[in-house]
PDB file of C-alpha atoms in Angstrom:
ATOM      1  CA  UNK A 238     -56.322 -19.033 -27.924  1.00 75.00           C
ATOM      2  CA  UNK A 239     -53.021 -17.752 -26.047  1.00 79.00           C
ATOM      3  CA  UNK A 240     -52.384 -14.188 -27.029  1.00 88.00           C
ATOM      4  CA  UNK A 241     -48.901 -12.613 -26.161  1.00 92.00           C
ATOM      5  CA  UNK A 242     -48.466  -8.815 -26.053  1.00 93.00           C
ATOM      6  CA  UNK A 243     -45.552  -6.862 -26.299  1.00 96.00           C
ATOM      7  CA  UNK A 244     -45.098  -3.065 -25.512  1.00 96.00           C
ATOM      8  CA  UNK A 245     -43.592  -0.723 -27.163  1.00 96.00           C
ATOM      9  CA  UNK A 246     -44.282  -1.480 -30.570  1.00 94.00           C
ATOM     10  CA  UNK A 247     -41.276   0.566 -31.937  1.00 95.00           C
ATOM     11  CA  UNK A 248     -38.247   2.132 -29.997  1.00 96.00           C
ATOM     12  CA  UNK A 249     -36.198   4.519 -31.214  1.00 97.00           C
ATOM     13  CA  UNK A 250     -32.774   5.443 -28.745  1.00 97.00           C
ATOM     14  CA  UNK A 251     -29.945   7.077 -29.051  1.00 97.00           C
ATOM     15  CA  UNK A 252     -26.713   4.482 -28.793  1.00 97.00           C
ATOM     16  CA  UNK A 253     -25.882   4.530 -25.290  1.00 98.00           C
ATOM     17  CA  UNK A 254     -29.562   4.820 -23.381  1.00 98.00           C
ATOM     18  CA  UNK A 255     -31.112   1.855 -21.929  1.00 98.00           C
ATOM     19  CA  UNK A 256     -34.088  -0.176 -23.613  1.00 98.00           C
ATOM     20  CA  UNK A 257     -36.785  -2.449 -22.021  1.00 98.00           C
ATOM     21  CA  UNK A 258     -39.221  -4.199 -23.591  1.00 98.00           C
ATOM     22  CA  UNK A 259     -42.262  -5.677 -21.802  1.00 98.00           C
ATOM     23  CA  UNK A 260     -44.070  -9.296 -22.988  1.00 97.00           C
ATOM     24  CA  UNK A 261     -47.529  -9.998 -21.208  1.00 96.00           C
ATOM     25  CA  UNK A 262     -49.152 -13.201 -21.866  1.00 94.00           C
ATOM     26  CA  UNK A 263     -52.881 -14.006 -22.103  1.00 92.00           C
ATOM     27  CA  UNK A 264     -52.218 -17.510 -19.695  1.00 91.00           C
ATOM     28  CA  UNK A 265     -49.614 -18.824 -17.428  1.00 92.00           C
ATOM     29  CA  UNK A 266     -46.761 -20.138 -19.279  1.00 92.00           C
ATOM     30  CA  UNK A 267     -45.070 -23.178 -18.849  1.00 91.00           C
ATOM     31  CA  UNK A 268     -41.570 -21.055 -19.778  1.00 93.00           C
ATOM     32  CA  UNK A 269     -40.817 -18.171 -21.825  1.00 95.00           C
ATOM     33  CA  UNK A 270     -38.137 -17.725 -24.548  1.00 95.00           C
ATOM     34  CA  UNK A 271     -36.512 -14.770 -26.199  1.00 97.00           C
ATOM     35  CA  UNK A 272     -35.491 -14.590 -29.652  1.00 97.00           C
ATOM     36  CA  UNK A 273     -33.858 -11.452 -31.810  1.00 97.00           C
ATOM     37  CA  UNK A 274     -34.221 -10.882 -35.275  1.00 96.00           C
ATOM     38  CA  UNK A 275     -31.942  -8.818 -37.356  1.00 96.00           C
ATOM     39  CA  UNK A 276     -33.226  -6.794 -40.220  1.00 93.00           C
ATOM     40  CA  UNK A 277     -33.581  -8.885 -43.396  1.00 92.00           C
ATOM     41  CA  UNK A 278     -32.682 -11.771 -40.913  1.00 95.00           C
ATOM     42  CA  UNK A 279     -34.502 -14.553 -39.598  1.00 96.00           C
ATOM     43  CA  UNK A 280     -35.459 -14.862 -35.401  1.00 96.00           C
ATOM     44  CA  UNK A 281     -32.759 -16.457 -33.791  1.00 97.00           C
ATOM     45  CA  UNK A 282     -33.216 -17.613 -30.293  1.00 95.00           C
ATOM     46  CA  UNK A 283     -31.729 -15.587 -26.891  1.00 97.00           C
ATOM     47  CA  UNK A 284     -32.748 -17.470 -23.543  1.00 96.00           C
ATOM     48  CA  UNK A 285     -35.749 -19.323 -22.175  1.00 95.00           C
ATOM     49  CA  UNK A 286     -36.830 -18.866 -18.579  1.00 96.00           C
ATOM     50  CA  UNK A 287     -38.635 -21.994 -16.891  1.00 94.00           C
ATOM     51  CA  UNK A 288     -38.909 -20.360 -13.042  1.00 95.00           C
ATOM     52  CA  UNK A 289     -41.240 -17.628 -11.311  1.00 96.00           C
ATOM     53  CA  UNK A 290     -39.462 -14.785 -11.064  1.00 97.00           C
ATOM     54  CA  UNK A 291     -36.458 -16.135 -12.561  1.00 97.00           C
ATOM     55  CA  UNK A 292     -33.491 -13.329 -13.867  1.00 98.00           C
ATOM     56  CA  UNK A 293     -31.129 -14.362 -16.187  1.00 98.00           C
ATOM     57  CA  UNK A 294     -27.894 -11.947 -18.194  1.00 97.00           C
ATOM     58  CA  UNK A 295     -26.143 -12.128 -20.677  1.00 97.00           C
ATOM     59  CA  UNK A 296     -23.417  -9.502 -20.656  1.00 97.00           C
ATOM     60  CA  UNK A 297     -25.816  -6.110 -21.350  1.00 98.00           C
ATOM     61  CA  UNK A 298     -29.105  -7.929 -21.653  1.00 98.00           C
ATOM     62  CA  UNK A 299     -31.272  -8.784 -18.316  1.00 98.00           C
ATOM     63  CA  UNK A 300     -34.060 -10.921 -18.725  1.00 98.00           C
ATOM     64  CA  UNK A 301     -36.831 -11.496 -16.469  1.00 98.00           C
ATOM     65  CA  UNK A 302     -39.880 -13.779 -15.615  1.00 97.00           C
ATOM     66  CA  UNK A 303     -42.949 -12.687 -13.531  1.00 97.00           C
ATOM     67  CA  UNK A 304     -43.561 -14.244 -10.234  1.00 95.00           C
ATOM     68  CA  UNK A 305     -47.034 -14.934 -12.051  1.00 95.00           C
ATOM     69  CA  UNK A 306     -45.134 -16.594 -15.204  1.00 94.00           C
ATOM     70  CA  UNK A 307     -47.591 -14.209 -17.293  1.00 95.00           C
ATOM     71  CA  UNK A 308     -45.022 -11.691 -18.269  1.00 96.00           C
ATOM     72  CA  UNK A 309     -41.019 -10.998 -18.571  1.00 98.00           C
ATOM     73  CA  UNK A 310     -38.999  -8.370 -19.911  1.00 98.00           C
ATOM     74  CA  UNK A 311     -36.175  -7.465 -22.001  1.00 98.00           C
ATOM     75  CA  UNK A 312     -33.780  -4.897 -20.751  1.00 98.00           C
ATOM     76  CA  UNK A 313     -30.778  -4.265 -22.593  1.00 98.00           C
ATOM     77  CA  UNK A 314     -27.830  -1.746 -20.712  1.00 98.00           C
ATOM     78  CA  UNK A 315     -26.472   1.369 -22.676  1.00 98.00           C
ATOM     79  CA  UNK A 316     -27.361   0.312 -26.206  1.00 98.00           C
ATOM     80  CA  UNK A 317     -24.618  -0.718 -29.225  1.00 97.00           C
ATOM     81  CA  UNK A 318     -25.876  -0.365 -32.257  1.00 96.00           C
ATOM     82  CA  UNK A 319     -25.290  -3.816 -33.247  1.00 97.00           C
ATOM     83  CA  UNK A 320     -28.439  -4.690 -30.650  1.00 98.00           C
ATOM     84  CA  UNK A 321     -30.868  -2.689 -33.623  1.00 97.00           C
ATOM     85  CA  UNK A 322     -33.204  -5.795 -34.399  1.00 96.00           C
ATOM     86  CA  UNK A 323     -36.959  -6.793 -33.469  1.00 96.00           C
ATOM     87  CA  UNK A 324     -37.020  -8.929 -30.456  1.00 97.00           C
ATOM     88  CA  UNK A 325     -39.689 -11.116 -29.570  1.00 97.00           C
ATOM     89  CA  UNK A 326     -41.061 -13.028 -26.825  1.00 97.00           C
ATOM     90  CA  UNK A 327     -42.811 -16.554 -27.088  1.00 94.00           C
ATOM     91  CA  UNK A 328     -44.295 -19.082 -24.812  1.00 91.00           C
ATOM     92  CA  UNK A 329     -45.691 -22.730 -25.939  1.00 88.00           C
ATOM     93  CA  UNK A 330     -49.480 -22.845 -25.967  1.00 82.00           C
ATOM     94  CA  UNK A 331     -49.918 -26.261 -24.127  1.00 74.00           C
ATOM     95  CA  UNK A 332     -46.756 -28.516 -24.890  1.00 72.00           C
ATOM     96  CA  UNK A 333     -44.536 -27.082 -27.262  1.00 77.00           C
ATOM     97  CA  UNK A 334     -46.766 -24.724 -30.027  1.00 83.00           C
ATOM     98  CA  UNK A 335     -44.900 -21.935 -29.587  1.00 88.00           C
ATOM     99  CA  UNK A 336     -47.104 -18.657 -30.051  1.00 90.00           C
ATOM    100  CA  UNK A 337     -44.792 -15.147 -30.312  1.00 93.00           C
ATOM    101  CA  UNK A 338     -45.704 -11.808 -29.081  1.00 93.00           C
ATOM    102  CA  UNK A 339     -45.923  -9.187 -31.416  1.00 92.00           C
ATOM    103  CA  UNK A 340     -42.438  -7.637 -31.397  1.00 95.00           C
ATOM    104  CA  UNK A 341     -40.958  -4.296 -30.409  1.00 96.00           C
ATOM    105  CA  UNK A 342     -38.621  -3.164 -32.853  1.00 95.00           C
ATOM    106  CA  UNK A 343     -35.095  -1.272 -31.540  1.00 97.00           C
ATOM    107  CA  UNK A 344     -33.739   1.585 -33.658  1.00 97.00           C
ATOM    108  CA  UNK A 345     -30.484   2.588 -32.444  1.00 97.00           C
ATOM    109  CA  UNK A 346     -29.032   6.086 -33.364  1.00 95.00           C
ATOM    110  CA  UNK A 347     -25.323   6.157 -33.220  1.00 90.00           C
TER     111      UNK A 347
ATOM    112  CA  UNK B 595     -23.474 -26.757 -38.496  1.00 70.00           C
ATOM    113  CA  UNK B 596     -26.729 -27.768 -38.370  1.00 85.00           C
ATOM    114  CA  UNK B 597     -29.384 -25.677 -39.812  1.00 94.00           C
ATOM    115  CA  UNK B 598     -32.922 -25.393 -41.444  1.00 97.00           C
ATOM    116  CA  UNK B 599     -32.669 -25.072 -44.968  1.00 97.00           C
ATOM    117  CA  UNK B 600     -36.094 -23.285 -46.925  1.00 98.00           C
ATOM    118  CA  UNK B 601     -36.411 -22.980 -50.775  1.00 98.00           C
ATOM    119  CA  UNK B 602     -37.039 -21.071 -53.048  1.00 98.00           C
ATOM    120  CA  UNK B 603     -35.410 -18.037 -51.017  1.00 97.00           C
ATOM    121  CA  UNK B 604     -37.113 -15.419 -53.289  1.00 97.00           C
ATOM    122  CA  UNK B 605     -40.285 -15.841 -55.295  1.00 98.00           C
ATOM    123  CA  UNK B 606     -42.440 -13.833 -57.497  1.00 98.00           C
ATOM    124  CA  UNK B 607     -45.628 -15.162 -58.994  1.00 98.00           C
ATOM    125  CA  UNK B 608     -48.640 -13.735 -60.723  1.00 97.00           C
ATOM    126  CA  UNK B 609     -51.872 -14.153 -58.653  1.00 97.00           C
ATOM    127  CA  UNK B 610     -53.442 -17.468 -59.269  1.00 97.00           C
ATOM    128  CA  UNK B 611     -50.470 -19.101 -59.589  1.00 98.00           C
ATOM    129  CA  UNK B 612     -49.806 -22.040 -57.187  1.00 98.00           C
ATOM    130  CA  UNK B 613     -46.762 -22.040 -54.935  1.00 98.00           C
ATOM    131  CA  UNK B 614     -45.035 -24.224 -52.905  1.00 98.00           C
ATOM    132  CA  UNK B 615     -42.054 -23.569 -50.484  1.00 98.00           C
ATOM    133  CA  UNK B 616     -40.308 -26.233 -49.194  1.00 98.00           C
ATOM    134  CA  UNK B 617     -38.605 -26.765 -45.700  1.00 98.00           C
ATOM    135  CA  UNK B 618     -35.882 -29.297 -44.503  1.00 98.00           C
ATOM    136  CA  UNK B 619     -35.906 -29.307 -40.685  1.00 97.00           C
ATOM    137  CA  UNK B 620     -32.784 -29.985 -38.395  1.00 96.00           C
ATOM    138  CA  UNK B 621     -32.157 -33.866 -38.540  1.00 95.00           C
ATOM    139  CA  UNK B 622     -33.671 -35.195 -35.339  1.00 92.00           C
ATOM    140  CA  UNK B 623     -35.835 -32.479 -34.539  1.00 94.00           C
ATOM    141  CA  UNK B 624     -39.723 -33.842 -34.382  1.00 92.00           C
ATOM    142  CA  UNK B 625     -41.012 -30.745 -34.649  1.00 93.00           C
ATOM    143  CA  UNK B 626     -41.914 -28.136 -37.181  1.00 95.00           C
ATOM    144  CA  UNK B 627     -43.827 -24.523 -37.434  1.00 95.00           C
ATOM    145  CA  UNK B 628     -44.572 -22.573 -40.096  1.00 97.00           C
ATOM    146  CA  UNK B 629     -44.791 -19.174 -39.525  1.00 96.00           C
ATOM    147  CA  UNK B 630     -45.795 -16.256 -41.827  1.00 96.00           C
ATOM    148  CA  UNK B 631     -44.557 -12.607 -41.084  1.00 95.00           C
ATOM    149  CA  UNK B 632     -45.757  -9.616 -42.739  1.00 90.00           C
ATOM    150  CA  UNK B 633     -45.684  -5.773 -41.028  1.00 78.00           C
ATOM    151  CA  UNK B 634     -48.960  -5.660 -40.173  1.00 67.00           C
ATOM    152  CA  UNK B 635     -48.648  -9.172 -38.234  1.00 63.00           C
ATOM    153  CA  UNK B 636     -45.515  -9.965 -36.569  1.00 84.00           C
ATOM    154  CA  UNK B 637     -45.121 -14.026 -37.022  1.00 92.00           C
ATOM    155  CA  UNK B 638     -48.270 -15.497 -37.312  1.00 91.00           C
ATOM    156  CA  UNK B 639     -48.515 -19.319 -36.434  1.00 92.00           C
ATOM    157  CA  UNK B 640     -50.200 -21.245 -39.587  1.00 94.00           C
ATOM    158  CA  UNK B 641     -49.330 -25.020 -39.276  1.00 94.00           C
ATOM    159  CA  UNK B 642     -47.392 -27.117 -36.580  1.00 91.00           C
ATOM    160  CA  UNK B 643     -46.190 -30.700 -36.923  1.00 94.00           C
ATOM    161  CA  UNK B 644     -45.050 -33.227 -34.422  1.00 92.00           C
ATOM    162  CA  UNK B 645     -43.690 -36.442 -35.457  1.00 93.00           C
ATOM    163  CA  UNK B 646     -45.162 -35.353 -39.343  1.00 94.00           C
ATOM    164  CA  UNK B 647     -48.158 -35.427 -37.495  1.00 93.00           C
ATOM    165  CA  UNK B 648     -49.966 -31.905 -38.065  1.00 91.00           C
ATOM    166  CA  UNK B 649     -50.978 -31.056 -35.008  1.00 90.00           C
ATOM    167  CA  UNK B 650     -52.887 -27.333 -35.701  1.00 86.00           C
ATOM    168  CA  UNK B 651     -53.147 -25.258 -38.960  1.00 86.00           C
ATOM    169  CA  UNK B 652     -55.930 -22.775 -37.307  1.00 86.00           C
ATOM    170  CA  UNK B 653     -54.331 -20.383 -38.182  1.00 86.00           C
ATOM    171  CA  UNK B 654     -54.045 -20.693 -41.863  1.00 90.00           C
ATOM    172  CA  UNK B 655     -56.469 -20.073 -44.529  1.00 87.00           C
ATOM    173  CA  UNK B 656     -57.828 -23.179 -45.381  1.00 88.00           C
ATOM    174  CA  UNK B 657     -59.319 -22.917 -48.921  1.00 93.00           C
ATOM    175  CA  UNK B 658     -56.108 -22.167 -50.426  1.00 96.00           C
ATOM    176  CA  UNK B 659     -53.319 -23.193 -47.800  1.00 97.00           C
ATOM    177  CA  UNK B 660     -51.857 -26.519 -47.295  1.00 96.00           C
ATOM    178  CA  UNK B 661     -49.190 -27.974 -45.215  1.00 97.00           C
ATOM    179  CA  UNK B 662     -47.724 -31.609 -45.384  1.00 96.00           C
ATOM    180  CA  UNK B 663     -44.694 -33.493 -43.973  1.00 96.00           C
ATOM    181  CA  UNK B 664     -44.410 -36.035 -46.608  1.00 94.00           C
ATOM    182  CA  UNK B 665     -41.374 -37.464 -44.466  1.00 94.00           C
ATOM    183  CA  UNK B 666     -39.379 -36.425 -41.539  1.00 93.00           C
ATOM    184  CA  UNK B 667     -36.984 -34.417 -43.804  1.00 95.00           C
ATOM    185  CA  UNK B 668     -39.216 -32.259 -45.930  1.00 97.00           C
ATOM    186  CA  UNK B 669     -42.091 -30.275 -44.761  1.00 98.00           C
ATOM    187  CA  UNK B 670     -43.834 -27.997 -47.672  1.00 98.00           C
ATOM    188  CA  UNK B 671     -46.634 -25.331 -47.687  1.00 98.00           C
ATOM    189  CA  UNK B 672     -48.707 -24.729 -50.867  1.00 97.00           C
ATOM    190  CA  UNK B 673     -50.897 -21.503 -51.692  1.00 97.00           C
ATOM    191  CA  UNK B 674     -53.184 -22.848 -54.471  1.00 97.00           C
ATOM    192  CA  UNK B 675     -54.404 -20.031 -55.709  1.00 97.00           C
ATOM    193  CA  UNK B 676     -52.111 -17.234 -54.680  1.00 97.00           C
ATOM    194  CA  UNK B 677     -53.792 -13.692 -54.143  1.00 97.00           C
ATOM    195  CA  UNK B 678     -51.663 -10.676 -53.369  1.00 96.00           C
ATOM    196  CA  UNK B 679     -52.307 -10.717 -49.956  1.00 94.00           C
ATOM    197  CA  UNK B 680     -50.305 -13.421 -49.598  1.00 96.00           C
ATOM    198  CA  UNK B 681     -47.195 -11.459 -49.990  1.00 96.00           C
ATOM    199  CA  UNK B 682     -44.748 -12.339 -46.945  1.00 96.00           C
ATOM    200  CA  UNK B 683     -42.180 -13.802 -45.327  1.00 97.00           C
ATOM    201  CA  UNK B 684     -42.934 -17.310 -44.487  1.00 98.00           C
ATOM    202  CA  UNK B 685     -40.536 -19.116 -42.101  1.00 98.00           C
ATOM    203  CA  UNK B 686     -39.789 -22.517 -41.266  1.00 98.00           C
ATOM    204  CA  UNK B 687     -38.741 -23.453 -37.476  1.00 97.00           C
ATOM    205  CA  UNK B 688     -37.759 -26.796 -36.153  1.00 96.00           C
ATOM    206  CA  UNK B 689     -37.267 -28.044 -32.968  1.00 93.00           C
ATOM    207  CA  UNK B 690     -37.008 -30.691 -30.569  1.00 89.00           C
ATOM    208  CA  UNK B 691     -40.454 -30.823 -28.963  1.00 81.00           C
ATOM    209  CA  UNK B 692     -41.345 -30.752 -25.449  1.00 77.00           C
ATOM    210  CA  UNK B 693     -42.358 -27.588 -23.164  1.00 68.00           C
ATOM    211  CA  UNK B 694     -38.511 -26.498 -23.295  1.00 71.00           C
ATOM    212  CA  UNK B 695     -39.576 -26.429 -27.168  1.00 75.00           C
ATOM    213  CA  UNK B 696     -36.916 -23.864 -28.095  1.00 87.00           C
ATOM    214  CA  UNK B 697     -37.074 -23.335 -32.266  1.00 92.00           C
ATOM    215  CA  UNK B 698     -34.384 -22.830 -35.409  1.00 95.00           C
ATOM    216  CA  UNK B 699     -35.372 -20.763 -37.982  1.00 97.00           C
ATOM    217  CA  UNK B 700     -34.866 -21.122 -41.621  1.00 98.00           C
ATOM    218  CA  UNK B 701     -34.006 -18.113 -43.725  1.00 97.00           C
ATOM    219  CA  UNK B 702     -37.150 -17.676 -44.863  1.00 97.00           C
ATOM    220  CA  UNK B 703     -38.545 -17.733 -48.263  1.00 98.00           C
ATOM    221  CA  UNK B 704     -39.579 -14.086 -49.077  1.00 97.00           C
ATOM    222  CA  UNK B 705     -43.079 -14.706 -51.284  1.00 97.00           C
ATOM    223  CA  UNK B 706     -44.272 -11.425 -53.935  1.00 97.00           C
ATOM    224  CA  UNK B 707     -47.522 -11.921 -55.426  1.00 97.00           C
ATOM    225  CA  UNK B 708     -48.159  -9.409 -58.540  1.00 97.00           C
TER     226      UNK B 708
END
């Protein structure tokens, strides 16, 4: 089945630096969605991307899709720490089962 | 505000003992995932409906798992008998279907097998 990857695993940053997070996917996706999940909280969805190579903000967070539609990233711009959380990528496996990658978890040091 | 409601929020059970959470999607969504999340495992898919219809529970443990969608307003997943291992967070999602399939969690119910 699909597998979805996401690197790093953990991220630790001091309030102010920059953080990416990569997503690779085992198959071409259809789309690719973003969710965050507090800690102690539940995932709540970000954006979904539908186009190759598709970039999309929202005010300190840049999202992108590959031009293969096998991988995005996460980048968010001089950290708060409100943006501490575990955020994870998915894509649907055929129509809409929605498989998630495995996470990277953002510490942010104030 | 629309929103996917999951009981019991908390539950602790001896091992053996059967359990059963319970999930009310968002009216009109025809979807419905349940997903369990432990450290070890980020969310793991274990069942999926579509129109009530269950549409893949490969990834749950069949022996002791089971998910049904007695109507389109309650969806419930039952660990007959639970094992320690079992301990997690299992979430409820709903959505409206579709490749744009984008999901609402539930809160979770937060299961501790002793």
């Amino acid at each position: 089945g699909q597998q979805v990857m996401q690197i790093p695993q953990y991220q630790h940053v001091q309030e102010g630096e920059d953080f990416t997070t990569y997503c690779n996917s085992s198959t071409t996706l259809s789309n690719i969605q973003w969710y965050k999940q507090r800690p102690g909280g539940h995932p709540v969805f970000l954006i979904q991307l539908v186009k190759s190579g598709e970039v999309k903000k929202q005010k300190r967070l840049t999202f992108q899709f590959g031009e293969a539609k096998k991988n995005s990233s996460l980048h968010i711009t001089a950290t708060q720490t409100t943006d501490v959380g575990t955020y994870f990528c998915a894509g649907p496996e055929r129509t809409d089962k929605l498989i998630f990658g495995t996470g990277t978890r953002l510490q942010v040091f104030p | 505000d629309a929103r996917v409601t999951q009981t019991p929020r908390h539950k602790v059970t001896e091992m053996g003992q059967e359990v059963t959470m319970r999930c009310q999607p968002i009216l009109g969504h025809n979807t419905v995932f349940w997903y369990r999340q432990t450290m070890m495992q980020g969310l793991e898919l274990l069942a999926y409906f579509r129109n009530r219809a269950p549409l893949d529970d490969s990834g749950m443990p069949k022996d002791r798992f089971s998910a049904e969608m007695p109507d389109a307003t309650l969806a419930t997943l039952k660990i007959q008998p639970s094992e320690p291992r079992d301990s997690a967070v299992y979430f409820c999602a709903s959505g409206t279907g579709g490749s744009g399939n984008t999901i609402y969690f539930g809160e979770g119910s937060w299961l501790t097998v002793v």
